[in-house]
Amino acid sequence: MPEPEEGAAFFAANCTSCHGRDGRGEGPLSAGLSPKPTDLTLLARRNGGTFPTARALSYIYGDPQGGHLARVMPQFGGAMADDLVPLEVDGVLTPTPRALAGLLAYMESIQR
């Protein structure tokens, strides 16, 4: 399984321009975005103290409940589909792109 450090590298390369280096939603492009980028360090707090793995996975990979025009954040699904690892999501081992599993591990590690 990927470690948070692997996810931190993906985050630095793909997410900091909007979410900021610390994940609090204050990246250099955030001022021009509506809605503003989410503070990723508060996901667990906003979910009763538990990191919302399934919801985060769904949203990052390409939220099936929202059309592509409703999203500000890019979908990463297609580019990640070749290297899968088993990730436990709501008690079920789910084939998940390795890069995304690492990103989720990193995001869970920065919760406050």
Short mmCIF file of N, CA and C in Angstrom, two decimals:
data_model
loop_
_atom_site.label_atom_id
_atom_site.label_comp_id
_atom_site.label_asym_id
_atom_site.label_seq_id
_atom_site.Cartn_x
_atom_site.Cartn_y
_atom_site.Cartn_z
N MET A 1 0.85 -1.20 0.00
CA MET A 1 0.00 0.00 0.00
C MET A 1 0.88 1.25 0.00
N PRO A 2 0.45 2.26 -0.71
CA PRO A 2 1.21 3.50 -0.72
C PRO A 2 1.15 4.18 0.66
N GLU A 3 2.21 4.87 0.99
CA GLU A 3 2.31 5.61 2.24
C GLU A 3 1.91 7.07 2.00
N PRO A 4 1.63 7.80 3.10
CA PRO A 4 1.27 9.22 2.94
C PRO A 4 2.31 10.04 2.17
N GLU A 5 3.59 9.67 2.28
CA GLU A 5 4.63 10.42 1.56
C GLU A 5 4.44 10.33 0.04
N GLU A 6 4.01 9.17 -0.43
CA GLU A 6 3.75 9.01 -1.86
C GLU A 6 2.58 9.90 -2.28
N GLY A 7 1.56 9.95 -1.43
CA GLY A 7 0.42 10.82 -1.70
C GLY A 7 0.78 12.29 -1.62
N ALA A 8 1.72 12.63 -0.73
CA ALA A 8 2.17 14.03 -0.61
C ALA A 8 2.81 14.49 -1.91
N ALA A 9 3.55 13.60 -2.56
CA ALA A 9 4.17 13.96 -3.84
C ALA A 9 3.11 14.21 -4.91
N PHE A 10 2.08 13.36 -4.95
CA PHE A 10 0.98 13.57 -5.91
C PHE A 10 0.27 14.89 -5.59
N PHE A 11 0.02 15.14 -4.31
CA PHE A 11 -0.65 16.36 -3.87
C PHE A 11 0.16 17.59 -4.31
N ALA A 12 1.47 17.56 -4.07
CA ALA A 12 2.32 18.69 -4.44
C ALA A 12 2.28 18.95 -5.94
N ALA A 13 2.22 17.90 -6.73
CA ALA A 13 2.24 18.05 -8.18
C ALA A 13 0.89 18.43 -8.77
N ASN A 14 -0.22 18.10 -8.08
CA ASN A 14 -1.54 18.25 -8.70
C ASN A 14 -2.55 19.10 -7.94
N CYS A 15 -2.32 19.37 -6.68
CA CYS A 15 -3.39 19.96 -5.85
C CYS A 15 -3.05 21.30 -5.22
N THR A 16 -1.77 21.62 -5.09
CA THR A 16 -1.38 22.80 -4.31
C THR A 16 -1.78 24.12 -4.95
N SER A 17 -1.92 24.16 -6.27
CA SER A 17 -2.27 25.44 -6.90
C SER A 17 -3.63 25.94 -6.43
N CYS A 18 -4.52 25.03 -6.07
CA CYS A 18 -5.84 25.44 -5.56
C CYS A 18 -5.96 25.26 -4.05
N HIS A 19 -5.53 24.10 -3.54
CA HIS A 19 -5.71 23.78 -2.12
C HIS A 19 -4.58 24.29 -1.25
N GLY A 20 -3.50 24.78 -1.84
CA GLY A 20 -2.37 25.29 -1.07
C GLY A 20 -1.46 24.17 -0.61
N ARG A 21 -0.23 24.53 -0.26
CA ARG A 21 0.75 23.53 0.19
C ARG A 21 0.31 22.82 1.46
N ASP A 22 -0.46 23.50 2.30
CA ASP A 22 -0.90 22.88 3.56
C ASP A 22 -2.29 22.26 3.46
N GLY A 23 -2.94 22.33 2.29
CA GLY A 23 -4.25 21.71 2.08
C GLY A 23 -5.42 22.49 2.63
N ARG A 24 -5.20 23.73 3.03
CA ARG A 24 -6.27 24.51 3.66
C ARG A 24 -7.09 25.34 2.68
N GLY A 25 -6.89 25.14 1.38
CA GLY A 25 -7.72 25.80 0.38
C GLY A 25 -7.27 27.18 -0.01
N GLU A 26 -6.01 27.52 0.26
CA GLU A 26 -5.54 28.87 -0.02
C GLU A 26 -4.36 28.87 -1.00
N GLY A 27 -4.48 28.10 -2.07
CA GLY A 27 -3.44 28.06 -3.08
C GLY A 27 -3.45 29.31 -3.93
N PRO A 28 -2.44 29.51 -4.76
CA PRO A 28 -2.33 30.72 -5.56
C PRO A 28 -3.50 30.95 -6.51
N LEU A 29 -4.20 29.91 -6.94
CA LEU A 29 -5.33 30.08 -7.85
C LEU A 29 -6.67 30.18 -7.13
N SER A 30 -6.69 29.99 -5.83
CA SER A 30 -7.95 29.90 -5.08
C SER A 30 -8.78 31.18 -5.10
N ALA A 31 -8.13 32.32 -5.16
CA ALA A 31 -8.87 33.60 -5.12
C ALA A 31 -9.83 33.74 -6.30
N GLY A 32 -9.48 33.17 -7.44
CA GLY A 32 -10.32 33.30 -8.62
C GLY A 32 -11.34 32.20 -8.80
N LEU A 33 -11.45 31.31 -7.83
CA LEU A 33 -12.36 30.16 -7.98
C LEU A 33 -13.64 30.34 -7.18
N SER A 34 -14.73 29.88 -7.78
CA SER A 34 -16.01 29.86 -7.09
C SER A 34 -16.69 28.54 -7.44
N PRO A 35 -16.96 27.71 -6.45
CA PRO A 35 -16.72 27.93 -5.02
C PRO A 35 -15.23 27.82 -4.69
N LYS A 36 -14.87 28.34 -3.54
CA LYS A 36 -13.50 28.28 -3.07
C LYS A 36 -13.10 26.83 -2.83
N PRO A 37 -11.82 26.51 -2.99
CA PRO A 37 -11.36 25.14 -2.72
C PRO A 37 -11.61 24.76 -1.25
N THR A 38 -11.92 23.51 -1.05
CA THR A 38 -12.21 22.98 0.28
C THR A 38 -10.94 22.94 1.12
N ASP A 39 -11.10 23.22 2.42
CA ASP A 39 -10.01 23.03 3.38
C ASP A 39 -9.94 21.53 3.63
N LEU A 40 -8.97 20.88 3.04
CA LEU A 40 -8.87 19.42 3.12
C LEU A 40 -8.44 18.93 4.49
N THR A 41 -7.97 19.82 5.34
CA THR A 41 -7.55 19.41 6.69
C THR A 41 -8.72 19.27 7.65
N LEU A 42 -9.92 19.64 7.19
CA LEU A 42 -11.11 19.59 8.05
C LEU A 42 -12.12 18.53 7.62
N LEU A 43 -11.76 17.67 6.68
CA LEU A 43 -12.71 16.68 6.18
C LEU A 43 -13.21 15.75 7.29
N ALA A 44 -12.32 15.26 8.12
CA ALA A 44 -12.74 14.36 9.21
C ALA A 44 -13.60 15.10 10.22
N ARG A 45 -13.20 16.30 10.59
CA ARG A 45 -13.97 17.09 11.57
C ARG A 45 -15.40 17.31 11.07
N ARG A 46 -15.53 17.58 9.78
CA ARG A 46 -16.86 17.83 9.20
C ARG A 46 -17.65 16.54 8.98
N ASN A 47 -17.01 15.41 9.25
CA ASN A 47 -17.66 14.11 9.08
C ASN A 47 -17.71 13.36 10.42
N GLY A 48 -17.94 14.08 11.48
CA GLY A 48 -18.08 13.47 12.80
C GLY A 48 -16.80 12.85 13.34
N GLY A 49 -15.63 13.32 12.87
CA GLY A 49 -14.36 12.83 13.38
C GLY A 49 -13.76 11.67 12.60
N THR A 50 -14.44 11.22 11.55
CA THR A 50 -13.96 10.10 10.75
C THR A 50 -13.64 10.60 9.35
N PHE A 51 -12.46 10.24 8.85
CA PHE A 51 -12.10 10.65 7.49
C PHE A 51 -13.07 10.01 6.50
N PRO A 52 -13.70 10.80 5.62
CA PRO A 52 -14.70 10.28 4.68
C PRO A 52 -14.07 9.66 3.44
N THR A 53 -13.46 8.51 3.60
CA THR A 53 -12.72 7.87 2.52
C THR A 53 -13.57 7.68 1.26
N ALA A 54 -14.75 7.11 1.42
CA ALA A 54 -15.59 6.83 0.24
C ALA A 54 -15.97 8.11 -0.49
N ARG A 55 -16.35 9.13 0.23
CA ARG A 55 -16.75 10.39 -0.41
C ARG A 55 -15.56 11.06 -1.09
N ALA A 56 -14.40 11.07 -0.42
CA ALA A 56 -13.21 11.68 -1.01
C ALA A 56 -12.78 10.91 -2.25
N LEU A 57 -12.80 9.59 -2.17
CA LEU A 57 -12.45 8.74 -3.32
C LEU A 57 -13.36 9.05 -4.50
N SER A 58 -14.65 9.09 -4.25
CA SER A 58 -15.62 9.35 -5.29
C SER A 58 -15.41 10.72 -5.93
N TYR A 59 -15.18 11.72 -5.12
CA TYR A 59 -15.05 13.07 -5.64
C TYR A 59 -13.77 13.25 -6.45
N ILE A 60 -12.65 12.75 -5.93
CA ILE A 60 -11.38 12.93 -6.62
C ILE A 60 -11.33 12.12 -7.91
N TYR A 61 -11.80 10.89 -7.84
CA TYR A 61 -11.72 10.00 -9.00
C TYR A 61 -12.67 10.43 -10.11
N GLY A 62 -13.73 11.14 -9.76
CA GLY A 62 -14.69 11.61 -10.75
C GLY A 62 -16.09 11.36 -10.23
N ASP A 63 -16.58 12.23 -9.39
CA ASP A 63 -17.86 12.10 -8.70
C ASP A 63 -18.98 11.67 -9.63
N PRO A 64 -19.51 10.46 -9.44
CA PRO A 64 -20.57 9.98 -10.33
C PRO A 64 -21.90 10.72 -10.11
N GLN A 65 -22.03 11.47 -9.02
CA GLN A 65 -23.28 12.17 -8.75
C GLN A 65 -23.31 13.57 -9.33
N GLY A 66 -22.18 14.05 -9.81
CA GLY A 66 -22.15 15.39 -10.36
C GLY A 66 -21.62 15.36 -11.78
N GLY A 67 -22.23 16.12 -12.65
CA GLY A 67 -21.76 16.17 -14.02
C GLY A 67 -20.45 16.92 -14.11
N HIS A 68 -19.74 16.74 -15.19
CA HIS A 68 -18.43 17.37 -15.33
C HIS A 68 -18.52 18.89 -15.34
N LEU A 69 -19.63 19.46 -15.74
CA LEU A 69 -19.76 20.91 -15.75
C LEU A 69 -20.04 21.48 -14.36
N ALA A 70 -20.46 20.63 -13.42
CA ALA A 70 -20.74 21.09 -12.07
C ALA A 70 -19.48 21.13 -11.21
N ARG A 71 -18.39 20.59 -11.69
CA ARG A 71 -17.14 20.50 -10.94
C ARG A 71 -16.19 21.63 -11.30
N VAL A 72 -15.46 22.09 -10.32
CA VAL A 72 -14.36 22.99 -10.58
C VAL A 72 -13.08 22.16 -10.64
N MET A 73 -12.99 21.16 -9.79
CA MET A 73 -11.80 20.32 -9.70
C MET A 73 -11.76 19.33 -10.87
N PRO A 74 -10.58 19.11 -11.44
CA PRO A 74 -10.49 18.13 -12.53
C PRO A 74 -10.72 16.71 -12.04
N GLN A 75 -11.17 15.85 -12.93
CA GLN A 75 -11.30 14.43 -12.63
C GLN A 75 -9.97 13.77 -12.95
N PHE A 76 -9.54 12.87 -12.07
CA PHE A 76 -8.26 12.21 -12.25
C PHE A 76 -8.40 10.74 -12.63
N GLY A 77 -9.60 10.23 -12.73
CA GLY A 77 -9.84 8.81 -12.93
C GLY A 77 -9.12 8.15 -14.08
N GLY A 78 -9.25 8.67 -15.27
CA GLY A 78 -8.71 8.00 -16.44
C GLY A 78 -7.21 7.77 -16.39
N ALA A 79 -6.47 8.74 -15.90
CA ALA A 79 -5.01 8.64 -15.89
C ALA A 79 -4.50 7.68 -14.82
N MET A 80 -5.36 7.28 -13.89
CA MET A 80 -4.92 6.47 -12.76
C MET A 80 -5.29 5.00 -12.86
N ALA A 81 -6.06 4.61 -13.81
CA ALA A 81 -6.73 3.31 -13.79
C ALA A 81 -5.83 2.09 -14.00
N ASP A 82 -4.57 2.27 -14.35
CA ASP A 82 -3.74 1.12 -14.67
C ASP A 82 -3.09 0.42 -13.49
N ASP A 83 -2.79 1.11 -12.41
CA ASP A 83 -2.08 0.54 -11.27
C ASP A 83 -3.02 0.54 -10.06
N LEU A 84 -3.70 -0.57 -9.81
CA LEU A 84 -4.70 -0.65 -8.76
C LEU A 84 -4.17 -1.38 -7.53
N VAL A 85 -4.60 -0.93 -6.34
CA VAL A 85 -4.30 -1.58 -5.07
C VAL A 85 -5.62 -1.75 -4.32
N PRO A 86 -5.71 -2.73 -3.40
CA PRO A 86 -6.95 -2.90 -2.62
C PRO A 86 -6.99 -1.89 -1.48
N LEU A 87 -8.01 -1.06 -1.46
CA LEU A 87 -8.20 -0.05 -0.42
C LEU A 87 -9.50 -0.37 0.31
N GLU A 88 -9.45 -0.36 1.63
CA GLU A 88 -10.67 -0.61 2.39
C GLU A 88 -11.53 0.64 2.40
N VAL A 89 -12.72 0.53 1.83
CA VAL A 89 -13.67 1.63 1.76
C VAL A 89 -14.97 1.14 2.37
N ASP A 90 -15.34 1.70 3.49
CA ASP A 90 -16.56 1.29 4.20
C ASP A 90 -16.60 -0.22 4.44
N GLY A 91 -15.44 -0.78 4.82
CA GLY A 91 -15.38 -2.20 5.15
C GLY A 91 -15.24 -3.14 3.98
N VAL A 92 -15.12 -2.61 2.77
CA VAL A 92 -15.01 -3.43 1.57
C VAL A 92 -13.69 -3.12 0.88
N LEU A 93 -12.90 -4.16 0.55
CA LEU A 93 -11.68 -3.95 -0.21
C LEU A 93 -12.06 -3.55 -1.63
N THR A 94 -11.63 -2.37 -2.04
CA THR A 94 -12.03 -1.78 -3.31
C THR A 94 -10.79 -1.53 -4.17
N PRO A 95 -10.75 -2.05 -5.40
CA PRO A 95 -9.62 -1.76 -6.28
C PRO A 95 -9.56 -0.26 -6.53
N THR A 96 -8.43 0.33 -6.17
CA THR A 96 -8.27 1.78 -6.21
C THR A 96 -6.94 2.11 -6.87
N PRO A 97 -6.91 3.12 -7.72
CA PRO A 97 -5.64 3.52 -8.30
C PRO A 97 -4.61 3.82 -7.20
N ARG A 98 -3.40 3.30 -7.37
CA ARG A 98 -2.35 3.46 -6.37
C ARG A 98 -2.11 4.94 -6.03
N ALA A 99 -2.07 5.80 -7.04
CA ALA A 99 -1.84 7.22 -6.80
C ALA A 99 -2.93 7.81 -5.92
N LEU A 100 -4.16 7.40 -6.16
CA LEU A 100 -5.28 7.90 -5.38
C LEU A 100 -5.26 7.35 -3.95
N ALA A 101 -4.90 6.08 -3.79
CA ALA A 101 -4.79 5.51 -2.44
C ALA A 101 -3.72 6.25 -1.65
N GLY A 102 -2.62 6.59 -2.29
CA GLY A 102 -1.58 7.37 -1.62
C GLY A 102 -2.07 8.76 -1.27
N LEU A 103 -2.79 9.39 -2.18
CA LEU A 103 -3.33 10.72 -1.92
C LEU A 103 -4.30 10.70 -0.75
N LEU A 104 -5.16 9.69 -0.69
CA LEU A 104 -6.10 9.58 0.42
C LEU A 104 -5.36 9.37 1.74
N ALA A 105 -4.30 8.56 1.72
CA ALA A 105 -3.50 8.34 2.94
C ALA A 105 -2.88 9.67 3.39
N TYR A 106 -2.38 10.44 2.44
CA TYR A 106 -1.81 11.75 2.77
C TYR A 106 -2.88 12.68 3.34
N MET A 107 -4.02 12.76 2.67
CA MET A 107 -5.08 13.65 3.13
C MET A 107 -5.54 13.26 4.54
N GLU A 108 -5.63 11.98 4.80
CA GLU A 108 -6.02 11.55 6.15
C GLU A 108 -4.96 11.96 7.16
N SER A 109 -3.69 11.95 6.77
CA SER A 109 -2.61 12.29 7.70
C SER A 109 -2.56 13.77 8.04
N ILE A 110 -3.18 14.65 7.24
CA ILE A 110 -3.13 16.10 7.52
C ILE A 110 -4.38 16.60 8.21
N GLN A 111 -5.24 15.71 8.66
CA GLN A 111 -6.48 16.16 9.33
C GLN A 111 -6.12 16.84 10.67
N ARG A 112 -6.90 17.85 11.00
CA ARG A 112 -6.71 18.54 12.28
C ARG A 112 -8.03 18.65 13.01
#
